[in-house]
Amino acid sequence: MAKNDERIPEQLSPQQTEIRPEKQTMACSKDQLLARLQDLQIDFAQYEHPVVMTVEDQGKYVGNMEGRLCKNLFIKDKKNRFYIISALADTKVDMKVLSQRLGLGKGGLRMAPEEALIEILQVPLGSVTPFALVNESARDVSLLLDKGIKTQERCIFHPLSNDMSISLNSDGLDKFFKSIGRDPSYVDLEANPTVGKDQPPDLAAFVPSGSVVLPDPPEKAVSMQNASGNHVIASSNPKAMAEKTTKPSNNVCNVNHKSANAVKPSSCFTDSEKFVEEIMDIISAHVLTETKEGSIKQSGEELGTDIADRLKKCCVSELKNLANMFKNTAYTEGFQSGKASLLR
């Protein structure tokens, strides 16, 4: 683990395009961060509390403390350049407007995937914070700070872990950023200036010149921290995922088309009872397929054991896909709710 007083290594060239976990340095811990703030003689107050996943939950424990709660968004653009947006909890951040102001077009921003959260910021879900920029792996992440933070006596953030909150003023925040080689900038995140031929994007300078690219995950799951500070995951193409899971696998036992087509994921992933019914339909279809093929000649206990073994081979992959889709659907509901809350 790096010592608190070590200098931050120089940024790598933009040609480095992929993070490989085995080459990463150890992440800064919560205790190391607090020690660094003390070494910098930054005035802060710390409050321990249970793990919280939303700003609302955080407010239950520290809402009566001195300081304004803040939300922190971890986002990426189409070229896999990453950004942290730190704003007062009630600041309205329109992603389409922000994307245009960065010169990325209306749909140029999206929430960063969970893999990036873990590998680049090196913090757990629900713990996005500007303090994560202390980690070398986050050297190319751009930071946009809400100008409203400057108007507050103190603001509250997680110190790399969501089981604690710290409050400090913007001077202390600026001192920390300068200690890691960052020049903090505060912008009006609620502004909506016209962008056109004669009016260039006002935030284009915040687009990172270098980038750390992570490969797209197989299911293209995306992670976001909504206006409430909660990280959720959603499939970027639920329809394609649904089509994929309904196809029988070539790596397991033969399944007839009737049993495979009987699965209709899109109709069951918002209802747990229907979800269980789909699982039972799949298992029943496989049992019928095995017995009709006449491949099972045993009787009694041997027959039961053979059927159980065959069902495991036939069903595990398919049921895992169903479970993942059920999970992703639940996350999608949270994603849509969080997005709507964010835009409001």
mmCIF file of C-alpha atoms in Angstrom:
data_model
loop_
_atom_site.group_PDB
_atom_site.id
_atom_site.type_symbol
_atom_site.label_atom_id
_atom_site.label_comp_id
_atom_site.label_asym_id
_atom_site.label_seq_id
_atom_site.Cartn_x
_atom_site.Cartn_y
_atom_site.Cartn_z
ATOM 1 C CA MET A 1 0.000 0.000 0.000
ATOM 2 C CA ALA A 2 1.383 3.334 -0.978
ATOM 3 C CA LYS A 3 2.361 5.716 1.785
ATOM 4 C CA ASN A 4 0.224 8.769 2.294
ATOM 5 C CA ASP A 5 3.036 11.194 1.607
ATOM 6 C CA GLU A 6 4.170 9.639 -1.677
ATOM 7 C CA ARG A 7 3.841 11.770 -4.765
ATOM 8 C CA ILE A 8 1.195 10.882 -7.277
ATOM 9 C CA PRO A 9 2.872 9.296 -10.346
ATOM 10 C CA GLU A 10 2.850 11.261 -13.566
ATOM 11 C CA GLN A 11 -0.018 10.610 -15.963
ATOM 12 C CA LEU A 12 0.556 7.937 -18.560
ATOM 13 C CA SER A 13 0.282 8.724 -22.246
ATOM 14 C CA PRO A 14 -3.075 8.530 -24.046
ATOM 15 C CA GLN A 15 -1.754 5.477 -25.907
ATOM 16 C CA GLN A 16 -2.360 3.330 -22.845
ATOM 17 C CA THR A 17 -5.864 2.104 -23.534
ATOM 18 C CA GLU A 18 -6.630 -0.727 -21.170
ATOM 19 C CA ILE A 19 -6.509 -1.352 -17.433
ATOM 20 C CA ARG A 20 -5.190 -4.729 -16.456
ATOM 21 C CA PRO A 21 -6.080 -5.522 -12.813
ATOM 22 C CA GLU A 22 -2.828 -7.404 -12.239
ATOM 23 C CA LYS A 23 -0.865 -4.212 -12.988
ATOM 24 C CA GLN A 24 -2.949 -1.911 -10.835
ATOM 25 C CA THR A 25 -1.561 -0.369 -7.704
ATOM 26 C CA MET A 26 -3.412 -0.934 -4.471
ATOM 27 C CA ALA A 27 -6.300 1.404 -3.893
ATOM 28 C CA CYS A 28 -6.079 4.102 -1.250
ATOM 29 C CA SER A 29 -8.044 3.061 1.814
ATOM 30 C CA LYS A 30 -10.446 5.125 3.848
ATOM 31 C CA ASP A 31 -7.966 5.347 6.713
ATOM 32 C CA GLN A 32 -5.171 6.429 4.382
ATOM 33 C CA LEU A 33 -7.361 9.141 2.908
ATOM 34 C CA LEU A 34 -8.269 10.486 6.338
ATOM 35 C CA ALA A 35 -4.594 10.442 7.313
ATOM 36 C CA ARG A 36 -3.767 12.372 4.142
ATOM 37 C CA LEU A 37 -6.352 15.035 4.971
ATOM 38 C CA GLN A 38 -4.864 15.361 8.435
ATOM 39 C CA ASP A 39 -1.340 15.646 7.031
ATOM 40 C CA LEU A 40 -2.587 18.432 4.752
ATOM 41 C CA GLN A 41 -4.091 20.128 7.825
ATOM 42 C CA ILE A 42 -7.528 20.123 6.212
ATOM 43 C CA ASP A 43 -10.326 20.762 8.675
ATOM 44 C CA PHE A 44 -12.961 18.035 8.409
ATOM 45 C CA ALA A 45 -15.473 16.203 10.582
ATOM 46 C CA GLN A 46 -16.139 12.490 10.199
ATOM 47 C CA TYR A 47 -19.288 10.512 10.979
ATOM 48 C CA GLU A 48 -19.443 6.736 11.051
ATOM 49 C CA HIS A 49 -22.754 5.107 10.154
ATOM 50 C CA PRO A 50 -24.120 1.876 8.651
ATOM 51 C CA VAL A 51 -23.527 1.258 4.947
ATOM 52 C CA VAL A 52 -25.860 3.464 2.907
ATOM 53 C CA MET A 53 -26.672 3.256 -0.801
ATOM 54 C CA THR A 54 -28.625 6.476 -1.312
ATOM 55 C CA VAL A 55 -28.377 10.125 -0.372
ATOM 56 C CA GLU A 56 -31.727 9.755 1.412
ATOM 57 C CA ASP A 57 -30.345 6.960 3.600
ATOM 58 C CA GLN A 58 -27.171 8.926 4.195
ATOM 59 C CA GLY A 59 -29.293 11.883 5.274
ATOM 60 C CA LYS A 60 -30.932 9.784 7.994
ATOM 61 C CA TYR A 61 -27.582 9.557 9.751
ATOM 62 C CA VAL A 62 -25.815 12.803 8.876
ATOM 63 C CA GLY A 63 -28.602 15.051 7.608
ATOM 64 C CA ASN A 64 -28.630 16.974 10.866
ATOM 65 C CA MET A 65 -24.864 17.467 10.824
ATOM 66 C CA GLU A 66 -23.190 20.604 9.552
ATOM 67 C CA GLY A 67 -22.912 20.484 5.783
ATOM 68 C CA ARG A 68 -24.901 19.883 2.589
ATOM 69 C CA LEU A 69 -25.288 16.406 1.161
ATOM 70 C CA CYS A 70 -23.825 15.847 -2.309
ATOM 71 C CA LYS A 71 -24.534 13.381 -5.102
ATOM 72 C CA ASN A 72 -21.759 11.976 -7.250
ATOM 73 C CA LEU A 73 -22.220 10.529 -10.739
ATOM 74 C CA PHE A 74 -19.671 8.355 -12.529
ATOM 75 C CA ILE A 75 -20.235 8.601 -16.280
ATOM 76 C CA LYS A 76 -18.492 7.851 -19.582
ATOM 77 C CA ASP A 77 -18.667 9.022 -23.171
ATOM 78 C CA LYS A 78 -18.715 6.954 -26.359
ATOM 79 C CA LYS A 79 -14.927 6.930 -26.513
ATOM 80 C CA ASN A 80 -14.714 5.450 -23.022
ATOM 81 C CA ARG A 81 -13.490 8.615 -21.356
ATOM 82 C CA PHE A 82 -14.680 8.873 -17.780
ATOM 83 C CA TYR A 83 -16.049 11.719 -15.656
ATOM 84 C CA ILE A 84 -17.113 12.302 -12.056
ATOM 85 C CA ILE A 85 -19.886 14.842 -11.550
ATOM 86 C CA SER A 86 -20.076 16.098 -7.956
ATOM 87 C CA ALA A 87 -23.051 18.287 -7.165
ATOM 88 C CA LEU A 88 -25.313 19.356 -4.353
ATOM 89 C CA ALA A 89 -28.051 16.774 -3.885
ATOM 90 C CA ASP A 90 -30.770 19.091 -5.203
ATOM 91 C CA THR A 91 -28.840 20.332 -8.257
ATOM 92 C CA LYS A 92 -30.554 19.259 -11.488
ATOM 93 C CA VAL A 93 -28.145 17.627 -13.926
ATOM 94 C CA ASP A 94 -29.520 17.078 -17.431
ATOM 95 C CA MET A 95 -27.302 14.477 -19.098
ATOM 96 C CA LYS A 96 -28.271 15.515 -22.643
ATOM 97 C CA VAL A 97 -27.480 19.151 -21.978
ATOM 98 C CA LEU A 98 -24.230 18.258 -20.244
ATOM 99 C CA SER A 99 -23.257 16.059 -23.182
ATOM 100 C CA GLN A 100 -23.789 18.936 -25.624
ATOM 101 C CA ARG A 101 -21.845 21.324 -23.415
ATOM 102 C CA LEU A 102 -18.918 18.890 -23.506
ATOM 103 C CA GLY A 103 -19.134 18.768 -27.296
ATOM 104 C CA LEU A 104 -20.280 15.137 -27.365
ATOM 105 C CA GLY A 105 -23.706 15.578 -28.936
ATOM 106 C CA LYS A 106 -27.037 14.968 -27.229
ATOM 107 C CA GLY A 107 -26.501 11.284 -26.507
ATOM 108 C CA GLY A 108 -22.791 11.254 -25.856
ATOM 109 C CA LEU A 109 -22.891 10.385 -22.159
ATOM 110 C CA ARG A 110 -23.998 7.332 -20.283
ATOM 111 C CA MET A 111 -23.501 5.883 -16.815
ATOM 112 C CA ALA A 112 -20.202 4.055 -16.436
ATOM 113 C CA PRO A 113 -20.299 0.254 -16.078
ATOM 114 C CA GLU A 114 -19.738 -1.432 -12.751
ATOM 115 C CA GLU A 115 -16.421 -2.792 -14.019
ATOM 116 C CA ALA A 116 -15.119 0.752 -14.438
ATOM 117 C CA LEU A 117 -16.316 1.716 -10.965
ATOM 118 C CA ILE A 118 -14.346 -1.117 -9.430
ATOM 119 C CA GLU A 119 -11.246 -1.033 -11.650
ATOM 120 C CA ILE A 120 -10.842 2.713 -12.205
ATOM 121 C CA LEU A 121 -12.260 4.414 -9.102
ATOM 122 C CA GLN A 122 -11.620 1.322 -6.959
ATOM 123 C CA VAL A 123 -14.577 1.972 -4.686
ATOM 124 C CA PRO A 124 -17.626 -0.210 -3.941
ATOM 125 C CA LEU A 125 -21.135 0.461 -5.213
ATOM 126 C CA GLY A 126 -22.718 3.466 -3.558
ATOM 127 C CA SER A 127 -19.342 5.035 -2.768
ATOM 128 C CA VAL A 128 -18.638 7.260 -5.787
ATOM 129 C CA THR A 129 -16.753 10.296 -4.515
ATOM 130 C CA PRO A 130 -14.347 12.905 -5.897
ATOM 131 C CA PHE A 131 -11.815 11.618 -3.371
ATOM 132 C CA ALA A 132 -11.432 8.499 -5.564
ATOM 133 C CA LEU A 133 -9.214 10.612 -7.825
ATOM 134 C CA VAL A 134 -6.439 9.964 -5.313
ATOM 135 C CA ASN A 135 -6.043 6.520 -6.908
ATOM 136 C CA GLU A 136 -3.550 6.268 -9.757
ATOM 137 C CA SER A 137 -6.059 4.192 -11.740
ATOM 138 C CA ALA A 138 -8.317 7.277 -11.873
ATOM 139 C CA ARG A 139 -5.618 9.567 -13.269
ATOM 140 C CA ASP A 140 -7.511 10.201 -16.543
ATOM 141 C CA VAL A 141 -10.958 10.720 -14.996
ATOM 142 C CA SER A 142 -12.266 14.259 -15.492
ATOM 143 C CA LEU A 143 -13.967 16.068 -12.613
ATOM 144 C CA LEU A 144 -16.801 18.591 -12.824
ATOM 145 C CA LEU A 145 -17.725 20.260 -9.540
ATOM 146 C CA ASP A 146 -21.031 22.023 -8.946
ATOM 147 C CA LYS A 147 -20.456 25.739 -8.395
ATOM 148 C CA GLY A 148 -23.050 25.493 -5.617
ATOM 149 C CA ILE A 149 -20.460 23.675 -3.516
ATOM 150 C CA LYS A 150 -18.463 26.911 -3.291
ATOM 151 C CA THR A 151 -21.425 28.706 -1.687
ATOM 152 C CA GLN A 152 -21.755 26.228 1.188
ATOM 153 C CA GLU A 153 -19.947 26.411 4.500
ATOM 154 C CA ARG A 154 -19.438 22.643 4.342
ATOM 155 C CA CYS A 155 -20.351 19.752 2.065
ATOM 156 C CA ILE A 156 -20.621 16.047 2.848
ATOM 157 C CA PHE A 157 -18.979 13.224 0.887
ATOM 158 C CA HIS A 158 -18.081 9.581 1.403
ATOM 159 C CA PRO A 159 -14.351 9.085 2.070
ATOM 160 C CA LEU A 160 -13.975 6.141 -0.396
ATOM 161 C CA SER A 161 -16.399 4.035 1.625
ATOM 162 C CA ASN A 162 -20.139 4.398 2.200
ATOM 163 C CA ASP A 163 -20.004 3.453 5.874
ATOM 164 C CA MET A 164 -18.679 6.900 6.750
ATOM 165 C CA SER A 165 -19.274 10.522 5.745
ATOM 166 C CA ILE A 166 -16.996 13.523 6.108
ATOM 167 C CA SER A 167 -17.817 17.202 5.913
ATOM 168 C CA LEU A 168 -15.408 19.915 4.846
ATOM 169 C CA ASN A 169 -15.427 23.293 3.130
ATOM 170 C CA SER A 170 -14.522 23.975 -0.479
ATOM 171 C CA ASP A 171 -11.116 25.376 0.544
ATOM 172 C CA GLY A 172 -10.246 22.025 2.093
ATOM 173 C CA LEU A 173 -11.565 20.231 -0.966
ATOM 174 C CA ASP A 174 -9.434 22.424 -3.234
ATOM 175 C CA LYS A 175 -6.370 21.820 -1.079
ATOM 176 C CA PHE A 176 -6.836 18.075 -1.405
ATOM 177 C CA PHE A 177 -7.183 18.240 -5.205
ATOM 178 C CA LYS A 178 -4.089 20.396 -5.569
ATOM 179 C CA SER A 179 -2.151 17.896 -3.448
ATOM 180 C CA ILE A 180 -2.809 15.209 -6.058
ATOM 181 C CA GLY A 181 -2.026 17.474 -8.996
ATOM 182 C CA ARG A 182 -5.577 18.460 -9.858
ATOM 183 C CA ASP A 183 -6.806 21.958 -10.592
ATOM 184 C CA PRO A 184 -10.393 22.002 -9.260
ATOM 185 C CA SER A 185 -12.965 23.785 -11.416
ATOM 186 C CA TYR A 186 -16.529 24.666 -10.468
ATOM 187 C CA VAL A 187 -19.210 25.018 -13.137
ATOM 188 C CA ASP A 188 -22.903 25.809 -13.330
ATOM 189 C CA LEU A 189 -24.304 22.326 -13.933
ATOM 190 C CA GLU A 190 -27.842 23.649 -14.350
ATOM 191 C CA ALA A 191 -26.947 26.071 -17.147
ATOM 192 C CA ASN A 192 -28.219 25.353 -20.657
ATOM 193 C CA PRO A 193 -26.237 27.582 -23.028
ATOM 194 C CA THR A 194 -26.793 27.390 -26.765
ATOM 195 C CA VAL A 195 -24.224 25.305 -28.592
ATOM 196 C CA GLY A 196 -23.734 25.948 -32.287
ATOM 197 C CA LYS A 197 -21.372 26.939 -35.053
ATOM 198 C CA ASP A 198 -20.629 30.331 -33.531
ATOM 199 C CA GLN A 199 -21.055 29.162 -29.929
ATOM 200 C CA PRO A 200 -18.684 26.291 -29.135
ATOM 201 C CA PRO A 201 -19.361 23.945 -26.217
ATOM 202 C CA ASP A 202 -18.412 25.753 -23.018
ATOM 203 C CA LEU A 203 -17.234 22.622 -21.171
ATOM 204 C CA ALA A 204 -15.181 21.053 -23.977
ATOM 205 C CA ALA A 205 -11.996 21.613 -21.981
ATOM 206 C CA PHE A 206 -13.201 19.018 -19.460
ATOM 207 C CA VAL A 207 -13.077 16.178 -21.987
ATOM 208 C CA PRO A 208 -10.015 14.085 -21.022
ATOM 209 C CA SER A 209 -7.171 14.214 -23.524
ATOM 210 C CA GLY A 210 -6.117 10.715 -22.487
ATOM 211 C CA SER A 211 -8.401 7.837 -21.683
ATOM 212 C CA VAL A 212 -8.392 4.492 -19.946
ATOM 213 C CA VAL A 213 -10.554 2.112 -21.936
ATOM 214 C CA LEU A 214 -12.268 -0.916 -20.494
ATOM 215 C CA PRO A 215 -13.688 -3.544 -22.866
ATOM 216 C CA ASP A 216 -17.480 -3.641 -23.022
ATOM 217 C CA PRO A 217 -18.815 -6.393 -20.744
ATOM 218 C CA PRO A 218 -20.565 -9.310 -22.513
ATOM 219 C CA GLU A 219 -24.011 -8.262 -21.286
ATOM 220 C CA LYS A 220 -23.221 -4.569 -21.676
ATOM 221 C CA ALA A 221 -24.435 -3.853 -18.152
ATOM 222 C CA VAL A 222 -24.259 -0.222 -17.152
ATOM 223 C CA SER A 223 -23.995 1.223 -13.675
ATOM 224 C CA MET A 224 -25.322 4.506 -12.532
ATOM 225 C CA GLN A 225 -25.643 6.443 -9.378
ATOM 226 C CA ASN A 226 -29.001 8.135 -9.500
ATOM 227 C CA ALA A 227 -30.023 11.437 -7.975
ATOM 228 C CA SER A 228 -30.386 9.630 -4.684
ATOM 229 C CA GLY A 229 -26.796 8.452 -4.822
ATOM 230 C CA ASN A 230 -27.736 4.812 -5.441
ATOM 231 C CA HIS A 231 -25.779 2.725 -7.899
ATOM 232 C CA VAL A 232 -27.942 0.515 -10.085
ATOM 233 C CA ILE A 233 -27.223 -1.728 -13.040
ATOM 234 C CA ALA A 234 -29.258 -2.181 -16.187
ATOM 235 C CA SER A 235 -28.836 -4.021 -19.474
ATOM 236 C CA SER A 236 -28.200 -1.614 -22.308
ATOM 237 C CA ASN A 237 -30.085 -3.953 -24.667
ATOM 238 C CA PRO A 238 -32.684 -5.970 -22.720
ATOM 239 C CA LYS A 239 -34.407 -7.141 -25.925
ATOM 240 C CA ALA A 240 -31.218 -8.646 -27.310
ATOM 241 C CA MET A 241 -30.529 -10.292 -23.961
ATOM 242 C CA ALA A 242 -34.010 -11.776 -23.929
ATOM 243 C CA GLU A 243 -33.568 -13.183 -27.443
ATOM 244 C CA LYS A 244 -30.222 -14.631 -26.472
ATOM 245 C CA THR A 245 -31.521 -16.452 -23.423
ATOM 246 C CA THR A 246 -34.401 -18.065 -25.305
ATOM 247 C CA LYS A 247 -32.030 -19.888 -27.682
ATOM 248 C CA PRO A 248 -31.174 -23.470 -26.635
ATOM 249 C CA SER A 249 -27.520 -24.068 -25.820
ATOM 250 C CA ASN A 250 -25.392 -26.259 -28.056
ATOM 251 C CA ASN A 251 -23.125 -27.170 -25.154
ATOM 252 C CA VAL A 252 -25.700 -28.994 -23.067
ATOM 253 C CA CYS A 253 -28.068 -31.870 -23.772
ATOM 254 C CA ASN A 254 -30.456 -31.709 -26.710
ATOM 255 C CA VAL A 255 -33.602 -29.685 -25.963
ATOM 256 C CA ASN A 256 -36.548 -29.698 -28.367
ATOM 257 C CA HIS A 257 -37.672 -26.401 -29.888
ATOM 258 C CA LYS A 258 -40.975 -26.502 -28.070
ATOM 259 C CA SER A 259 -39.413 -26.366 -24.624
ATOM 260 C CA ALA A 260 -36.990 -23.597 -25.617
ATOM 261 C CA ASN A 261 -39.633 -21.455 -27.245
ATOM 262 C CA ALA A 262 -41.943 -21.886 -24.280
ATOM 263 C CA VAL A 263 -39.768 -19.420 -22.348
ATOM 264 C CA LYS A 264 -40.944 -15.813 -22.708
ATOM 265 C CA PRO A 265 -38.591 -13.799 -20.490
ATOM 266 C CA SER A 266 -40.074 -10.411 -21.222
ATOM 267 C CA SER A 267 -43.390 -11.410 -19.658
ATOM 268 C CA CYS A 268 -42.114 -12.689 -16.363
ATOM 269 C CA PHE A 269 -39.214 -10.569 -15.139
ATOM 270 C CA THR A 270 -41.318 -8.037 -13.269
ATOM 271 C CA ASP A 271 -43.344 -10.679 -11.400
ATOM 272 C CA SER A 272 -41.536 -13.111 -9.108
ATOM 273 C CA GLU A 273 -44.436 -15.590 -9.153
ATOM 274 C CA LYS A 274 -44.403 -15.766 -12.957
ATOM 275 C CA PHE A 275 -40.627 -16.020 -12.842
ATOM 276 C CA VAL A 276 -40.873 -19.176 -10.683
ATOM 277 C CA GLU A 277 -43.524 -20.569 -13.025
ATOM 278 C CA GLU A 278 -41.151 -20.082 -15.968
ATOM 279 C CA ILE A 279 -38.457 -22.008 -14.113
ATOM 280 C CA MET A 280 -40.820 -24.900 -13.425
ATOM 281 C CA ASP A 281 -41.921 -24.931 -17.074
ATOM 282 C CA ILE A 282 -38.304 -25.228 -18.198
ATOM 283 C CA ILE A 283 -37.556 -28.074 -15.792
ATOM 284 C CA SER A 284 -40.762 -29.912 -16.721
ATOM 285 C CA ALA A 285 -39.984 -29.570 -20.431
ATOM 286 C CA HIS A 286 -36.532 -31.035 -19.925
ATOM 287 C CA VAL A 287 -37.900 -33.959 -17.894
ATOM 288 C CA LEU A 288 -40.400 -34.764 -20.656
ATOM 289 C CA THR A 289 -37.694 -34.504 -23.308
ATOM 290 C CA GLU A 290 -35.425 -36.951 -21.500
ATOM 291 C CA THR A 291 -38.151 -39.538 -20.832
ATOM 292 C CA LYS A 292 -39.590 -39.314 -24.388
ATOM 293 C CA GLU A 293 -36.178 -39.972 -25.911
ATOM 294 C CA GLY A 294 -36.088 -43.228 -24.010
ATOM 295 C CA SER A 295 -32.519 -42.668 -22.925
ATOM 296 C CA ILE A 296 -33.247 -43.453 -19.281
ATOM 297 C CA LYS A 297 -33.574 -47.178 -18.599
ATOM 298 C CA GLN A 298 -33.086 -47.296 -14.837
ATOM 299 C CA SER A 299 -35.781 -47.475 -12.215
ATOM 300 C CA GLY A 300 -36.257 -46.332 -8.638
ATOM 301 C CA GLU A 301 -33.391 -44.458 -6.966
ATOM 302 C CA GLU A 302 -31.069 -44.868 -9.967
ATOM 303 C CA LEU A 303 -33.702 -43.297 -12.205
ATOM 304 C CA GLY A 304 -34.091 -40.316 -9.858
ATOM 305 C CA THR A 305 -30.340 -39.811 -9.650
ATOM 306 C CA ASP A 306 -29.915 -40.022 -13.412
ATOM 307 C CA ILE A 307 -32.727 -37.533 -14.028
ATOM 308 C CA ALA A 308 -31.287 -35.128 -11.449
ATOM 309 C CA ASP A 309 -27.827 -35.263 -13.063
ATOM 310 C CA ARG A 310 -29.245 -34.720 -16.541
ATOM 311 C CA LEU A 311 -31.396 -31.802 -15.368
ATOM 312 C CA LYS A 312 -28.373 -30.096 -13.856
ATOM 313 C CA LYS A 313 -26.498 -30.359 -17.141
ATOM 314 C CA CYS A 314 -29.487 -29.200 -19.165
ATOM 315 C CA CYS A 315 -30.888 -26.443 -16.976
ATOM 316 C CA VAL A 316 -28.034 -24.710 -15.164
ATOM 317 C CA SER A 317 -26.973 -22.460 -18.047
ATOM 318 C CA GLU A 318 -30.542 -21.597 -19.037
ATOM 319 C CA LEU A 319 -31.655 -20.886 -15.477
ATOM 320 C CA LYS A 320 -28.597 -18.705 -14.863
ATOM 321 C CA ASN A 321 -29.574 -16.618 -17.882
ATOM 322 C CA LEU A 322 -33.132 -16.306 -16.581
ATOM 323 C CA ALA A 323 -31.907 -15.282 -13.141
ATOM 324 C CA ASN A 324 -29.599 -12.658 -14.673
ATOM 325 C CA MET A 325 -32.439 -11.248 -16.731
ATOM 326 C CA PHE A 326 -34.682 -11.116 -13.672
ATOM 327 C CA LYS A 327 -31.920 -9.229 -11.849
ATOM 328 C CA ASN A 328 -31.286 -6.897 -14.781
ATOM 329 C CA THR A 329 -34.983 -6.144 -15.081
ATOM 330 C CA ALA A 330 -35.081 -5.159 -11.425
ATOM 331 C CA TYR A 331 -32.037 -2.945 -11.970
ATOM 332 C CA THR A 332 -33.625 -1.479 -15.079
ATOM 333 C CA GLU A 333 -36.647 -0.424 -13.053
ATOM 334 C CA GLY A 334 -34.281 1.334 -10.657
ATOM 335 C CA PHE A 335 -32.341 2.815 -13.572
ATOM 336 C CA GLN A 336 -35.486 4.341 -15.109
ATOM 337 C CA SER A 337 -36.652 5.600 -11.739
ATOM 338 C CA GLY A 338 -33.244 7.077 -10.978
ATOM 339 C CA LYS A 339 -33.029 8.677 -14.420
ATOM 340 C CA ALA A 340 -36.448 10.276 -14.022
ATOM 341 C CA SER A 341 -35.503 11.538 -10.561
ATOM 342 C CA LEU A 342 -32.195 12.876 -11.904
ATOM 343 C CA LEU A 343 -33.883 14.816 -14.701
ATOM 344 C CA ARG A 344 -36.435 16.264 -12.311
#
